[in-house]
Structures are given as C-alpha cells and as structure tokens.
Tab-separated table of C-alpha atoms in Angstrom:
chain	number	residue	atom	x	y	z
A	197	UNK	CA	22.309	-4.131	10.088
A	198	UNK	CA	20.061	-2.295	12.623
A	199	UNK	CA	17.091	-1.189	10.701
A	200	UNK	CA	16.436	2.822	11.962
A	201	UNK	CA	13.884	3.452	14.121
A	202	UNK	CA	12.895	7.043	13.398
A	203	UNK	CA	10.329	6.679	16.543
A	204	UNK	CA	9.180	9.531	18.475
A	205	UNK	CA	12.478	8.296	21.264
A	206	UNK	CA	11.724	11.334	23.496
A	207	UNK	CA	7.891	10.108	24.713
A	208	UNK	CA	6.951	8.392	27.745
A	209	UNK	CA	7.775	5.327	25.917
A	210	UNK	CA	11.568	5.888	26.780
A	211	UNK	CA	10.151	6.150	30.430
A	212	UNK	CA	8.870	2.765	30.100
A	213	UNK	CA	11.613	1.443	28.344
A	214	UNK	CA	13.562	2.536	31.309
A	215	UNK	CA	11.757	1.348	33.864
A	216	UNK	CA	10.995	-2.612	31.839
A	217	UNK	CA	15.321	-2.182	31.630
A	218	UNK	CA	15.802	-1.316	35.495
A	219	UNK	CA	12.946	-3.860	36.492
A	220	UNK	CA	14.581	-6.749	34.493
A	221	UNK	CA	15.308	-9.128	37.140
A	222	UNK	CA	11.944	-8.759	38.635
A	223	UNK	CA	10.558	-9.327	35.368
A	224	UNK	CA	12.269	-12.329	34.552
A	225	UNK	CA	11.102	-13.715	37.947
A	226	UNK	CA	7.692	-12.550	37.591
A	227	UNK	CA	7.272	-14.750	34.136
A	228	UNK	CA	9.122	-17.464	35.604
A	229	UNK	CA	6.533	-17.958	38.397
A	230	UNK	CA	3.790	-17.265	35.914
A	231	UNK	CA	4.750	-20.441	33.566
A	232	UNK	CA	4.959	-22.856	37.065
A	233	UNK	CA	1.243	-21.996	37.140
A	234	UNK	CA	0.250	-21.931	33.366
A	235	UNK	CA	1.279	-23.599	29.926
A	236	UNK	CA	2.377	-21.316	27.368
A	237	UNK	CA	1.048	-21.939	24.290
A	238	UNK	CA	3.011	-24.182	21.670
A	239	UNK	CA	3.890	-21.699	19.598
A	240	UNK	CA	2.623	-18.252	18.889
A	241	UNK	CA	3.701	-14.876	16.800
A	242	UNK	CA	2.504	-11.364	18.294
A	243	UNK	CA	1.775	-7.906	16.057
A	244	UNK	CA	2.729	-5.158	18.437
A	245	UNK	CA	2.579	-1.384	17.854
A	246	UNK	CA	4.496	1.257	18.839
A	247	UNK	CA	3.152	4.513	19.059
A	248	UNK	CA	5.620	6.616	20.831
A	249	UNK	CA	2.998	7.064	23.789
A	250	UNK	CA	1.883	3.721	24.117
A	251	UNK	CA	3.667	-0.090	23.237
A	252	UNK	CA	0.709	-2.605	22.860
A	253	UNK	CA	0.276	-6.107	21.295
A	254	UNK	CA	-2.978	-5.344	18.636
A	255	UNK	CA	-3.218	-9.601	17.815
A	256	UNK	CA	-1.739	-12.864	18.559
A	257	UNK	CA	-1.461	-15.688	16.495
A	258	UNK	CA	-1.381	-19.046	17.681
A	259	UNK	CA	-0.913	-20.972	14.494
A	260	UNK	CA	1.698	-18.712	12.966
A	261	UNK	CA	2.672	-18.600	9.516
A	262	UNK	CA	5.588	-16.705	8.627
A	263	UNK	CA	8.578	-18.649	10.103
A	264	UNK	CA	10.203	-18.205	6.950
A	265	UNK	CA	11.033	-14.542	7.457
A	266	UNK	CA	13.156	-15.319	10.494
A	267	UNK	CA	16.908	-15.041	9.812
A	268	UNK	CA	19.179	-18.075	9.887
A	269	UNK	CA	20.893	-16.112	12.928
A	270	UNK	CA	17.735	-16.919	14.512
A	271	UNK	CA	17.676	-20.765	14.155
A	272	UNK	CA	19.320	-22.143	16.836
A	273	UNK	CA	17.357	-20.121	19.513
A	274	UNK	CA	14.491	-21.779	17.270
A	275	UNK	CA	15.617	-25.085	17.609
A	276	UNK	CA	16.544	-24.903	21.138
A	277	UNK	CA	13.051	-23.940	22.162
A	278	UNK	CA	11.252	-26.565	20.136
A	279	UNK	CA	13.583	-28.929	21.878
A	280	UNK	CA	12.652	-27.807	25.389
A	281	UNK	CA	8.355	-27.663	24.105
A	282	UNK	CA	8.728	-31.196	22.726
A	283	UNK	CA	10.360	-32.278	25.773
A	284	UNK	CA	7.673	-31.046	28.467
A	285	UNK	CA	5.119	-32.743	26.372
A	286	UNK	CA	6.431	-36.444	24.735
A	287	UNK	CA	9.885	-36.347	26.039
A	288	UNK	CA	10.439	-40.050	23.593
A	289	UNK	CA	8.954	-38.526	21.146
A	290	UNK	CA	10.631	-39.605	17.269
A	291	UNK	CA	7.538	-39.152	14.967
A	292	UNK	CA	5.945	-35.636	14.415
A	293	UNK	CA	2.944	-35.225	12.676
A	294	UNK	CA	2.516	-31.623	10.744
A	295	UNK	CA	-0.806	-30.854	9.067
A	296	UNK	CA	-0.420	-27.346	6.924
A	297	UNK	CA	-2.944	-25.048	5.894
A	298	UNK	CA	-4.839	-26.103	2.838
A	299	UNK	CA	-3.774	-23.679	0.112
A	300	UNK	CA	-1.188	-25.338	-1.170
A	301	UNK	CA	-0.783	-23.162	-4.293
A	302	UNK	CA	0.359	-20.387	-1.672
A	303	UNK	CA	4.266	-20.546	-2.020
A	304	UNK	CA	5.274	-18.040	0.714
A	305	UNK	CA	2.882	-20.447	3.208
A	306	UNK	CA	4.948	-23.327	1.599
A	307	UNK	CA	8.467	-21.684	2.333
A	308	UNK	CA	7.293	-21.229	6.225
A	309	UNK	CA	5.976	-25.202	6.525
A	310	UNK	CA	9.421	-26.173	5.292
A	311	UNK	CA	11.528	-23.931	7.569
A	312	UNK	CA	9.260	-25.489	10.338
A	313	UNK	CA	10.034	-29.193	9.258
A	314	UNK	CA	13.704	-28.035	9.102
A	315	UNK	CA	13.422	-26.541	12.875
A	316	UNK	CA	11.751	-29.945	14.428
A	317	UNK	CA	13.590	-31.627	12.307
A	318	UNK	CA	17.100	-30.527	13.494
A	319	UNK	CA	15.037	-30.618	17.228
A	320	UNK	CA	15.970	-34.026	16.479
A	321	UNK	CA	12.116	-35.756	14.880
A	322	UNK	CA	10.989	-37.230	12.110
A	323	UNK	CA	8.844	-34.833	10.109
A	324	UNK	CA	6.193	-35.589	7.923
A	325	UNK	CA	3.184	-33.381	6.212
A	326	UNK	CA	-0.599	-34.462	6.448
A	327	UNK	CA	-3.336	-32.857	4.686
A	328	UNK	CA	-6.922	-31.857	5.573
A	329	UNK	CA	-7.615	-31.678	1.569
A	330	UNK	CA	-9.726	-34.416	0.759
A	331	UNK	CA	-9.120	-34.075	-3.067
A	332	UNK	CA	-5.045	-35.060	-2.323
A	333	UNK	CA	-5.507	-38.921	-2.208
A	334	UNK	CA	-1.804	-40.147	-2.148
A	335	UNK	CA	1.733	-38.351	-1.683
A	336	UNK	CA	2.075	-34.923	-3.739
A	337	UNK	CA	5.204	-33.105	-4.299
A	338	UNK	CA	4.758	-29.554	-4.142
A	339	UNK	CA	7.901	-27.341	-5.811
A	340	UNK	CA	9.064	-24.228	-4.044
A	341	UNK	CA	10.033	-21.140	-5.057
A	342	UNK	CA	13.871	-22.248	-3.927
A	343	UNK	CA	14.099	-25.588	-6.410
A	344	UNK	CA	13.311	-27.371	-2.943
A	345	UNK	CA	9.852	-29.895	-2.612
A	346	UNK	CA	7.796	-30.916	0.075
A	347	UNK	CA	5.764	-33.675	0.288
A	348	UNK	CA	2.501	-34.033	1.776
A	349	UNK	CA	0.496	-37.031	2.643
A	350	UNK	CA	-3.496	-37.539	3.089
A	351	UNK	CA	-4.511	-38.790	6.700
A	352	UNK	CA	-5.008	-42.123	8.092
A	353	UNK	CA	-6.972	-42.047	10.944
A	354	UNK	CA	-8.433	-45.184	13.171
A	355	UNK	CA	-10.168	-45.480	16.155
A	356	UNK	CA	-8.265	-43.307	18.388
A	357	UNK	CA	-4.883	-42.296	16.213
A	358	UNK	CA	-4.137	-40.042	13.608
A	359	UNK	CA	-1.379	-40.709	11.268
A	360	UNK	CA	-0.049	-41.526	7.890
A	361	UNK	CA	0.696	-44.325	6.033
A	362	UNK	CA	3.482	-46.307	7.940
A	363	UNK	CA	3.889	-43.568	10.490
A	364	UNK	CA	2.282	-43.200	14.111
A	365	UNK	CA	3.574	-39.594	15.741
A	366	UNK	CA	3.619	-39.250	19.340
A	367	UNK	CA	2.494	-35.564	18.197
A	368	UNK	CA	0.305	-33.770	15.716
A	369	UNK	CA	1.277	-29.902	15.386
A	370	UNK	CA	-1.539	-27.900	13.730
A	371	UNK	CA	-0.340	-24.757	11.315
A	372	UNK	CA	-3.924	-24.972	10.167
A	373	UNK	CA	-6.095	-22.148	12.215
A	374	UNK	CA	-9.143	-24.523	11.285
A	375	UNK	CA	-10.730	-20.980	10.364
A	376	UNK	CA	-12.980	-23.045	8.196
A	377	UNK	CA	-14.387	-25.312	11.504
A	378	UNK	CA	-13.044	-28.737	13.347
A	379	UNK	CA	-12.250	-31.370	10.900
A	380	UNK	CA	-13.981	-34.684	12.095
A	381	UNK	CA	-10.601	-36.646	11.302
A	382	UNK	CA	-9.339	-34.480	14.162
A	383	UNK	CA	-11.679	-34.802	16.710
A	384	UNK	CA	-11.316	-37.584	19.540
A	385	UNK	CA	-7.621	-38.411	20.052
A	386	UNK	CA	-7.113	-39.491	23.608
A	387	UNK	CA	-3.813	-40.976	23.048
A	388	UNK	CA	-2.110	-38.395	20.924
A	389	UNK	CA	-1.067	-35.149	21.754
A	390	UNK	CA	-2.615	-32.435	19.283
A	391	UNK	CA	-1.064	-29.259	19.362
A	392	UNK	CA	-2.178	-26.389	19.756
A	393	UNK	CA	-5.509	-27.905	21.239
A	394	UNK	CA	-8.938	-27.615	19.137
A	395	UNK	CA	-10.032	-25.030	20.967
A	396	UNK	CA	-7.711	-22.869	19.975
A	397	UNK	CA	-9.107	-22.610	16.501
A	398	UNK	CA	-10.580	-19.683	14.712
A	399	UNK	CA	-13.768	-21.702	14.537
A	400	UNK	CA	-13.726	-21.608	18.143
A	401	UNK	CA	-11.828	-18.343	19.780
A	402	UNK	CA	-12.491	-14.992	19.582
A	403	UNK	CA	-10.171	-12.420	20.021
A	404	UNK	CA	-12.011	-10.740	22.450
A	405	UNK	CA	-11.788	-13.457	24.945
A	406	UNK	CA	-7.875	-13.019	24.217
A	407	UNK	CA	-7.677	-9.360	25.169
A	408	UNK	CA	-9.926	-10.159	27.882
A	409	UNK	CA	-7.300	-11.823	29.048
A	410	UNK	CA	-4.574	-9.280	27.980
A	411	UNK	CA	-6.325	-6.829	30.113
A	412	UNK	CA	-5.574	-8.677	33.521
A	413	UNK	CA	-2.133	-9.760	32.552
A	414	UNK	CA	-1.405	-6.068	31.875
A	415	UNK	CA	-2.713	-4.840	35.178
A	416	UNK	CA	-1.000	-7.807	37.013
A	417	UNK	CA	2.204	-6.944	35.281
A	418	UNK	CA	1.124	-2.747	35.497
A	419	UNK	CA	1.210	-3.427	39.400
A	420	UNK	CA	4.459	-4.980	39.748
A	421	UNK	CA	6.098	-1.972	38.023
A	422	UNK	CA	4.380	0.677	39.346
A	423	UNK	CA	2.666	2.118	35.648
A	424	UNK	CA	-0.718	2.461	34.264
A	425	UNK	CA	-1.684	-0.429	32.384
A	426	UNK	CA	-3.464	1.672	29.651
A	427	UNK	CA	0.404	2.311	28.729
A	428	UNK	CA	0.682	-1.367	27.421
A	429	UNK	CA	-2.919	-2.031	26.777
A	430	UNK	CA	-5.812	-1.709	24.011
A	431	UNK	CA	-8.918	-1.073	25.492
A	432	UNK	CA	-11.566	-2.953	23.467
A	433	UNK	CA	-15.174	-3.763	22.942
A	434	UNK	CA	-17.099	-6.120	21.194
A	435	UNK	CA	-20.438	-6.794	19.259
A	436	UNK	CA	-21.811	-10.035	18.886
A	437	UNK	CA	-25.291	-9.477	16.209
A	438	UNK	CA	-23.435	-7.807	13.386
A	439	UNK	CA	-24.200	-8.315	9.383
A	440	UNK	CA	-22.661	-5.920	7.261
A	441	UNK	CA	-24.354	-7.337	3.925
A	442	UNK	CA	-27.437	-6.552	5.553
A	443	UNK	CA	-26.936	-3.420	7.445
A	444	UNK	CA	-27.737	-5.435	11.091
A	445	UNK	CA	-25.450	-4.399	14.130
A	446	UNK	CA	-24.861	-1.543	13.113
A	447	UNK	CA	-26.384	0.804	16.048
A	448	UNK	CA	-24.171	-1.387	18.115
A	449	UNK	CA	-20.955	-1.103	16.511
A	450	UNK	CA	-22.017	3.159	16.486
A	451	UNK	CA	-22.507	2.984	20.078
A	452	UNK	CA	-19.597	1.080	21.125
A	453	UNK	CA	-17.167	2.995	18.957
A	454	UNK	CA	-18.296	6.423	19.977
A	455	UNK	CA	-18.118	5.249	23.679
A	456	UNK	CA	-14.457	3.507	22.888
A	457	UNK	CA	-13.084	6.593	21.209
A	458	UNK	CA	-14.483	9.149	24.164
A	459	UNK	CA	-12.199	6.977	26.604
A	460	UNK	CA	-9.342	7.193	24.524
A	461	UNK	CA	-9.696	10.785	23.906
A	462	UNK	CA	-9.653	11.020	28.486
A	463	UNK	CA	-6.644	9.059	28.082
A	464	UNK	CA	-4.842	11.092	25.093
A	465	UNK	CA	-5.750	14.201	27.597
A	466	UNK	CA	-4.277	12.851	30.590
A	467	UNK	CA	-1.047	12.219	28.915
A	468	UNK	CA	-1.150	15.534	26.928
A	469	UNK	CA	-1.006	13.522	23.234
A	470	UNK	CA	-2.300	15.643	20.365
A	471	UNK	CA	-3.355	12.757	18.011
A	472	UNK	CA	-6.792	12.058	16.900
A	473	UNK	CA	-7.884	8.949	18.030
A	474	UNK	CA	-9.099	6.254	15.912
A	475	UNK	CA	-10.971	2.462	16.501
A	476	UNK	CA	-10.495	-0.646	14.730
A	477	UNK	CA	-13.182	-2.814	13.931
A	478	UNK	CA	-12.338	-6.105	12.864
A	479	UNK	CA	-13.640	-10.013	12.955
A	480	UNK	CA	-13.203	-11.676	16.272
A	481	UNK	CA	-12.799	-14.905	14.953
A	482	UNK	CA	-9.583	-15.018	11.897
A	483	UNK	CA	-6.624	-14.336	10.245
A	484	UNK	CA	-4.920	-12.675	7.358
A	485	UNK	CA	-5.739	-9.083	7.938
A	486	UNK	CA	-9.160	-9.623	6.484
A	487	UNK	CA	-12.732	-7.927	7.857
A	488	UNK	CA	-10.610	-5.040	9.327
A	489	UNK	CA	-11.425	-1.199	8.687
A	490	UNK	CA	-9.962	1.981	10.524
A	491	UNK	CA	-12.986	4.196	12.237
A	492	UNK	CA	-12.228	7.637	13.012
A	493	UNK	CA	-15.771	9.031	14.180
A	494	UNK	CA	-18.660	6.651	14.768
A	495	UNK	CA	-21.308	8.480	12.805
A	496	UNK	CA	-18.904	6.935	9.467
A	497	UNK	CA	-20.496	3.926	10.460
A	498	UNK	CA	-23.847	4.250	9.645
A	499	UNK	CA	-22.887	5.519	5.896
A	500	UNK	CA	-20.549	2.774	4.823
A	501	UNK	CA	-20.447	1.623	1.202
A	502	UNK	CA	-21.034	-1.288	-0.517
A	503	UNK	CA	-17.783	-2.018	-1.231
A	504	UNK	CA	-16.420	-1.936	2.587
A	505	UNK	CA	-19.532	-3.883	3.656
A	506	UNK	CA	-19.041	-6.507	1.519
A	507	UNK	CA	-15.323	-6.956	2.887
A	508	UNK	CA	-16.122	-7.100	6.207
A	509	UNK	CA	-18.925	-9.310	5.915
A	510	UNK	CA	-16.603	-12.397	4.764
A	511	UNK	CA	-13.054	-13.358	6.036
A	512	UNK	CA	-11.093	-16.658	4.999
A	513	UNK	CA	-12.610	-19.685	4.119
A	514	UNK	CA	-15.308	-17.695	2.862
A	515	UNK	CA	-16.725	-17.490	6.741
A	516	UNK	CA	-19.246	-15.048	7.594
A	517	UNK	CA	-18.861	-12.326	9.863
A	518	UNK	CA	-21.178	-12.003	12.805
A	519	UNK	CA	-19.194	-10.760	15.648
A	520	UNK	CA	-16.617	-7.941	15.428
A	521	UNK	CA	-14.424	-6.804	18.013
A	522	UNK	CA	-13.390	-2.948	18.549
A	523	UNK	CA	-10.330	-1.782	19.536
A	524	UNK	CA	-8.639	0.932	20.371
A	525	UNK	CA	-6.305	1.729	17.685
A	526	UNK	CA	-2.900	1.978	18.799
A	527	UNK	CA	-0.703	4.084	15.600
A	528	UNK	CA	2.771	3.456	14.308
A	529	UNK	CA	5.419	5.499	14.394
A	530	UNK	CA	8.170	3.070	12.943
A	531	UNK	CA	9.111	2.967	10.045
A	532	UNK	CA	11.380	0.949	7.608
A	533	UNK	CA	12.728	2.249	4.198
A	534	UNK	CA	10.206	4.615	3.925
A	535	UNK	CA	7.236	2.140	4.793
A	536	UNK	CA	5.166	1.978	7.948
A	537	UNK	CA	6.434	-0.665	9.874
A	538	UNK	CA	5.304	-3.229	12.869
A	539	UNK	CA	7.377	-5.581	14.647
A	540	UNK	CA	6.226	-8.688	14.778
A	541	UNK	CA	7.628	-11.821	17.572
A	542	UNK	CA	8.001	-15.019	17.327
A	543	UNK	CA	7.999	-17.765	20.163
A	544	UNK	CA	8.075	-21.025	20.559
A	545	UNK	CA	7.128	-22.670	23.845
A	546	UNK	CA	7.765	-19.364	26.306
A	547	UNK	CA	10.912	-18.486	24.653
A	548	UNK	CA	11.442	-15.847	22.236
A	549	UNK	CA	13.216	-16.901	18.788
A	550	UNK	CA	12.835	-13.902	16.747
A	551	UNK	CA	10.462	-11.992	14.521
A	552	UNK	CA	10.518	-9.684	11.497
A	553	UNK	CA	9.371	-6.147	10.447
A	554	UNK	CA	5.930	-5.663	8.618
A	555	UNK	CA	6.622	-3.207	5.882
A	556	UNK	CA	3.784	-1.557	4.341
A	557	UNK	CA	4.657	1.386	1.827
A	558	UNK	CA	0.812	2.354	0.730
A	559	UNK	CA	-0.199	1.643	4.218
A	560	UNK	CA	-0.412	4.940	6.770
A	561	UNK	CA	0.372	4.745	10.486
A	562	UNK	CA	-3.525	3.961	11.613
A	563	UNK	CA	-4.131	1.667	9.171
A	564	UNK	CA	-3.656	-2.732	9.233
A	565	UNK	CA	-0.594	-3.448	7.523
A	566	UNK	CA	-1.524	-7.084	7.047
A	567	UNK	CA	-2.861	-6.548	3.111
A	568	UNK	CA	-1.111	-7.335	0.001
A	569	UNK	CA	1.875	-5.799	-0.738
A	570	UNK	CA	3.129	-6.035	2.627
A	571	UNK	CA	6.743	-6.992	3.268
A	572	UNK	CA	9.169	-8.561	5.596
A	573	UNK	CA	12.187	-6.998	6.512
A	574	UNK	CA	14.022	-9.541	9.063
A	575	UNK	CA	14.757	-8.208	12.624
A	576	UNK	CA	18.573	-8.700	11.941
A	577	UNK	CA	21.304	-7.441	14.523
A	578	UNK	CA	24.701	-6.766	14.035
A	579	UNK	CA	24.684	-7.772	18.144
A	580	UNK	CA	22.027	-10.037	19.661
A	581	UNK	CA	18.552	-8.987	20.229
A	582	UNK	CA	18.290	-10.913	23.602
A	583	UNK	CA	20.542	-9.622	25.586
A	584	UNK	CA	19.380	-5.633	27.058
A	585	UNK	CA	22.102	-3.527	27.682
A	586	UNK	CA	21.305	-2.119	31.206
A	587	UNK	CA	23.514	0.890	31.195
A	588	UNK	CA	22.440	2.229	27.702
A	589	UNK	CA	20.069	5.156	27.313
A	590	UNK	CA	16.352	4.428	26.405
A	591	UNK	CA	15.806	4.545	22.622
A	592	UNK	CA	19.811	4.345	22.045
A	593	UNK	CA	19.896	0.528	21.997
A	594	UNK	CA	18.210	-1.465	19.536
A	595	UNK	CA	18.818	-4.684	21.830
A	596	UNK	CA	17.357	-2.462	24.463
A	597	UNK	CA	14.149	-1.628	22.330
A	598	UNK	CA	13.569	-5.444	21.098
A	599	UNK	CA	13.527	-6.529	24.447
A	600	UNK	CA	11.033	-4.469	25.032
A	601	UNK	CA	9.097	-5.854	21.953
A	602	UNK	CA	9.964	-9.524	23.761
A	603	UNK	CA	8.674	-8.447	27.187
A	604	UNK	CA	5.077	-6.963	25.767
A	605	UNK	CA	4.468	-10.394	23.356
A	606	UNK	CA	5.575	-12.546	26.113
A	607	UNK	CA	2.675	-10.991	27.834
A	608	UNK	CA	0.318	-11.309	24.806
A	609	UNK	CA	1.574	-15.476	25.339
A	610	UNK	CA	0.793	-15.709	28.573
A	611	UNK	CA	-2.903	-14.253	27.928
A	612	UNK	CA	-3.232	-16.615	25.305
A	613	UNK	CA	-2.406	-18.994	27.951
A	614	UNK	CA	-4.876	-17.564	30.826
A	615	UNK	CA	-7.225	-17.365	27.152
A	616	UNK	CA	-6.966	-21.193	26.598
A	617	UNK	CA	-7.602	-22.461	29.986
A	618	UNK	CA	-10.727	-20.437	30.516
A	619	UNK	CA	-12.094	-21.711	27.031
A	620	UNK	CA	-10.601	-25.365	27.562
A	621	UNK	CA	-13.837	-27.654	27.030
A	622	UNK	CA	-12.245	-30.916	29.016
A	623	UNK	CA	-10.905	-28.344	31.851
A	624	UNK	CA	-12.938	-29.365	35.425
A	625	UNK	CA	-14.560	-26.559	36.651
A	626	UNK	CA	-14.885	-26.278	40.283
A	627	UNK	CA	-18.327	-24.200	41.776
C-alpha cells in the first residue's frame, strides 16, 4: 500500500523530478565516481522535506536509531549492504562488537538494536552488545516489547582492544551518538576498527560543518544538471556564544535570522511562492528533536519566555547549549492519515535500504516533527521503491518520487562524508 501523497504535484518540484528521472544515468555515474574518491559513512538515516517548491535534507544522522520501522520487505537490501560495508573494511571479519545507547529502559531504542543484530547477524557475524553504563557489571537481559531479550555485556578493554568477555571483534559499531562526550574506554584503538569514527560524535560535530558541506555537494551536483542549487538546499547560519538561560547570544541569533529570512524571502520572489518564510533555530551539536523552535520574524527572539528558553538551553544528556545553528526552514506538504508527514532514508554503506514516514498529527507543516507523539508509518510499496520508472509522469509514480527522496539523502551521505574528512583529527594535512 502506497501511502497518498496529497503534495502540491503541479510545482517546480515535478520539474525537478523530471529532470533527476531523465538525468538518471548521469547521476548514477556521478555518485559512482564520487565514492572512488570518498568513504561513505557506515551507516546513516536522512530527514528530508518536501515542500512542493523545494526537496531538501533538514538533518542527517550518523548513528541512526530507528531501524526497527523498516519493513521486512526491506531486509535483504539491508543485509546485502552491510555485507558489502563489512567487506571493504575487515573482509575476515566473524566477531562484531555493538555498543547501544545507554537508556536501556527505552523499548522502541531496544526493538531497533535487535533488528540491527538480526541484519549483521544474517550479514553472516557474530553479534554481541557492550555497554558504556558503568552501573551494568555482568550480562543483563533486557525483555522487549515482542517476548524477545537481548543481552548486553559491560566492556573489557586492555591495552589496545576493546571487547567482551571471551570475545575479540575485528569491529566495534557505535549506535551511541556519544552526545554525552568520548568515553575513555573508547579512545586509543589502533588495531580495531571503530565505526563510525570518534569524531563523528555529537560531542564533537556540529551540524553546521555538515551543511557546510551539503552546500558544495549541492552546487557540484546543481551544475551537473543544469538547476539552482537553492532548489535542493537549506541555506543556513550559525551562532557560536549563545545561552538561552541567561539571555546571552541573543543579538546574534536576531541578526542572523532577520538576515536568513530576507534571503529566503529574494528566493520565494524569484520563484513566485506565496508562503511566509520561517527559520529554524536549533542545537548544532544533538539528537532527538530537542533545542529546536520555529522563528517566523526575528524581533520574536528577543521576547522569548521562560519556558522556551529553558528548552533550548539543554538537549540530551543534559548537555548545554552554546551554539545553535539557523536554518532556513524548508515546510511540508505531505501528509499521511491526516498527519504532517516527512520521509525519512535509511542507508547503509552508500546504498539505500529503506526508510519510513514521520507522522506527526499535532505537529503543523513548519514545525519539527521529531517530539513525542510522533509516528512511523513504513515506506511500504506494493512495487519496489528502487527501481524509477522513466516513462511515468512526475508526481504519478511513487517509485518515481522515492527515488527522488534516495537521490537528495544520498547527497546528504556524501556531505557527511566530505563532513568527516575535513574534521578527521589523524587525517595529514598538506600546506
């Protein structure tokens, strides 16, 4: 069953969806040649947005959560790519080492670590589960909401390995965004592979460096098919002093908004659209749709409440925010059962293995719909997603439409790959 797409499918986004259709084989070559020069990141999910105007990735994820919501149509394209990531990395690899995020009381978290033990699993590894929680001290079985258990295991570390008791992996995979700053235990393994790297932690990146990044993938990929990047692109600014408890920042965050949302408004009246714009300000460092708040005019900002300062001073792990990112907000015009909805894609290695709707009833179309009382409505196909349909009309073919979706995150994955190299601390850097 096709969800309905009741998107605007009469905007210039059919005449992109046209021309990404009629330029597939150049595509296709042009990310082939981009992934002999760069590594795409192990794994990675990507929100994007569809405004009717506009088709943009608004965050990437590179420890994603969520595997759970893919379909079991989607697991052998799943397994498949894990088989072809482990391959490139520890092609004898038998031993993989997972460490989870910490809250292990979470059991929608739980339901995504076991679908990803069941993927590398079947990719042919053994799977085990280590924990950063100090207070677990020997193996814990944790129940799940299915009458299934997992057990995890606390770390053994020596000199230069990282493992568990009776069990050395070749590779440690992280679905921990170490949002709460590098664990020690982790630190120094020359002789394992850790995956993704350190650096690609919340305690390190920012998502500013990512779109950064985004921007001159977009223009590279703009150029080869002839369109304006804005098309495919949030514009973005950033702020670095900010504290919201305190009021500090504040004259920055004005300034930069008001200056973002005059450059969309040029953009809106180039292309004619009659929406108001709006900014999103959010943390440039985390996850889990926290620190984030819709600004329409950028006098709002000097008059915000207690309330909204005090949740975007503090996202996960009970960090403190002190830089914020602002970007252009990019609306959505799709909806699911009555609920604003966002696609969101999955990949693993360069390869796309599915990805889900993000339903949000309460939620309107300029607003984050990563908040409670979300949901998850599987991108399920009564044909496959992967494979266009080149004669087709734009907007006519859902298969047409998600690979679309797969074309724009596949870009968001390669910036996250440009993203990681630039921040890489062991990288050589040549004068």
């Amino acid at each position: 069953m096709v969800p309905h797409l009741i998107t605007a499918l009469t905007g210039p986004i059919n005449e992109l969806e046209q021309r990404i259709l009629e330029s597939m084989p150049a595509i296709e070559r042009w990310f082939r040649l981009e992934w002999m020069e760069h590594t795409p990141p192990f794994y990675s999910s990507v929100d994007v947005r569809n405004a009717g105007f506009k088709l943009a990735p608004v965050d990437t994820n590179l420890f994603p959560g969520g595997f759970n919501n893919l379909t079991e149509e989607m697991l052998p394209l799943a397994v498949q790519a894990a088989m072809a990531a482990i391959e490139k990395i520890c092609p004898e690899a038998k031993n993989l080492l997972l460490i989870p995020e910490k809250h292990t009381r979470n059991t929608f978290y739980l339901m995504n670590v076991q679908r990803l033990v069941q993927i590398f699993h079947q990719a042919g590894l053994n799977v085990r589960l280590g924990t950063l929680d100090d207070t677990i001290q020997e193996p814990t079985t944790l129940n799940l909401p299915d009458g299934s258990t997992l057990a995890v295991e606390p770390l053994l570390r020596t000199k230069r390995r990282l493992g568990l008791k009776d069990f050395d992996p070749c590779t440690i995979l992280l679905n921990n965004d170490l949002s709460a700053g590098l664990p020690q235990v982790l630190e120094g393994l020359h002789e394992q592979y850790l995956l993704p790297p350190l650096h690609a932690g919340w305690a390190v990146r920012r998502k500013s460096n990512h779109f950064q990044a985004y921007e001159e993938v977009a223009k590279k990929f703009a150029k080869l098919l002839g369109m304006d990047p804005w098309l495919i692109n949030p514009m973005f600014a950033k702020c670095g002093q900010v504290n919201f408890a305190e009021g500090a920042g504040i004259d920055c965050l004005q300034s930069n908004a008001d200056a973002l949302l005059s450059k969309i408004r040029r953009k809106y009246k180039e292309y004619g659209i009659q929406e108001k714009p709006f900014v999103i300000v959010k943390a440039d460092a985390g996850t889990y749709g926290m620190g984030i708040m819709t600004v329409r005019d950028a006098k709002d900002l000097t008059e915000l409440n207690r309330k909204t300062r005090n949740k975007m001073s503090v996202i996960k792990d009970g960090q403190e925010v002190t830089e914020v990112i602002i970007q252009e907000g990019v609306p959505t015009y799709e909806r699911v059962n009555d609920g604003v909805a966002e696609p969101v894609v999955y990949m693993i290695d360069r390869y796309v293995v599915g990805g889900f709707y993000r339903v949000h009833a309460e939620r309107g179309i300029d607003e984050n719909l990563n908040a409670p009382g979300a949901s998850f409505v599987p991108l399920a196909f009564a044909e496959s997603n992967h494979l266009p349909k080149p004669g087709a009309k734009p907007g006519a073919s859902a298969p047409n439409r998600f690979y679309m979706y797969g074309v724009i995150a596949r870009l968001a994955m390669l910036a996250g790959s440009y993203e990681l190299e630039a921040t890489d601390p062991d990288a050589e850097t040549y004068d």
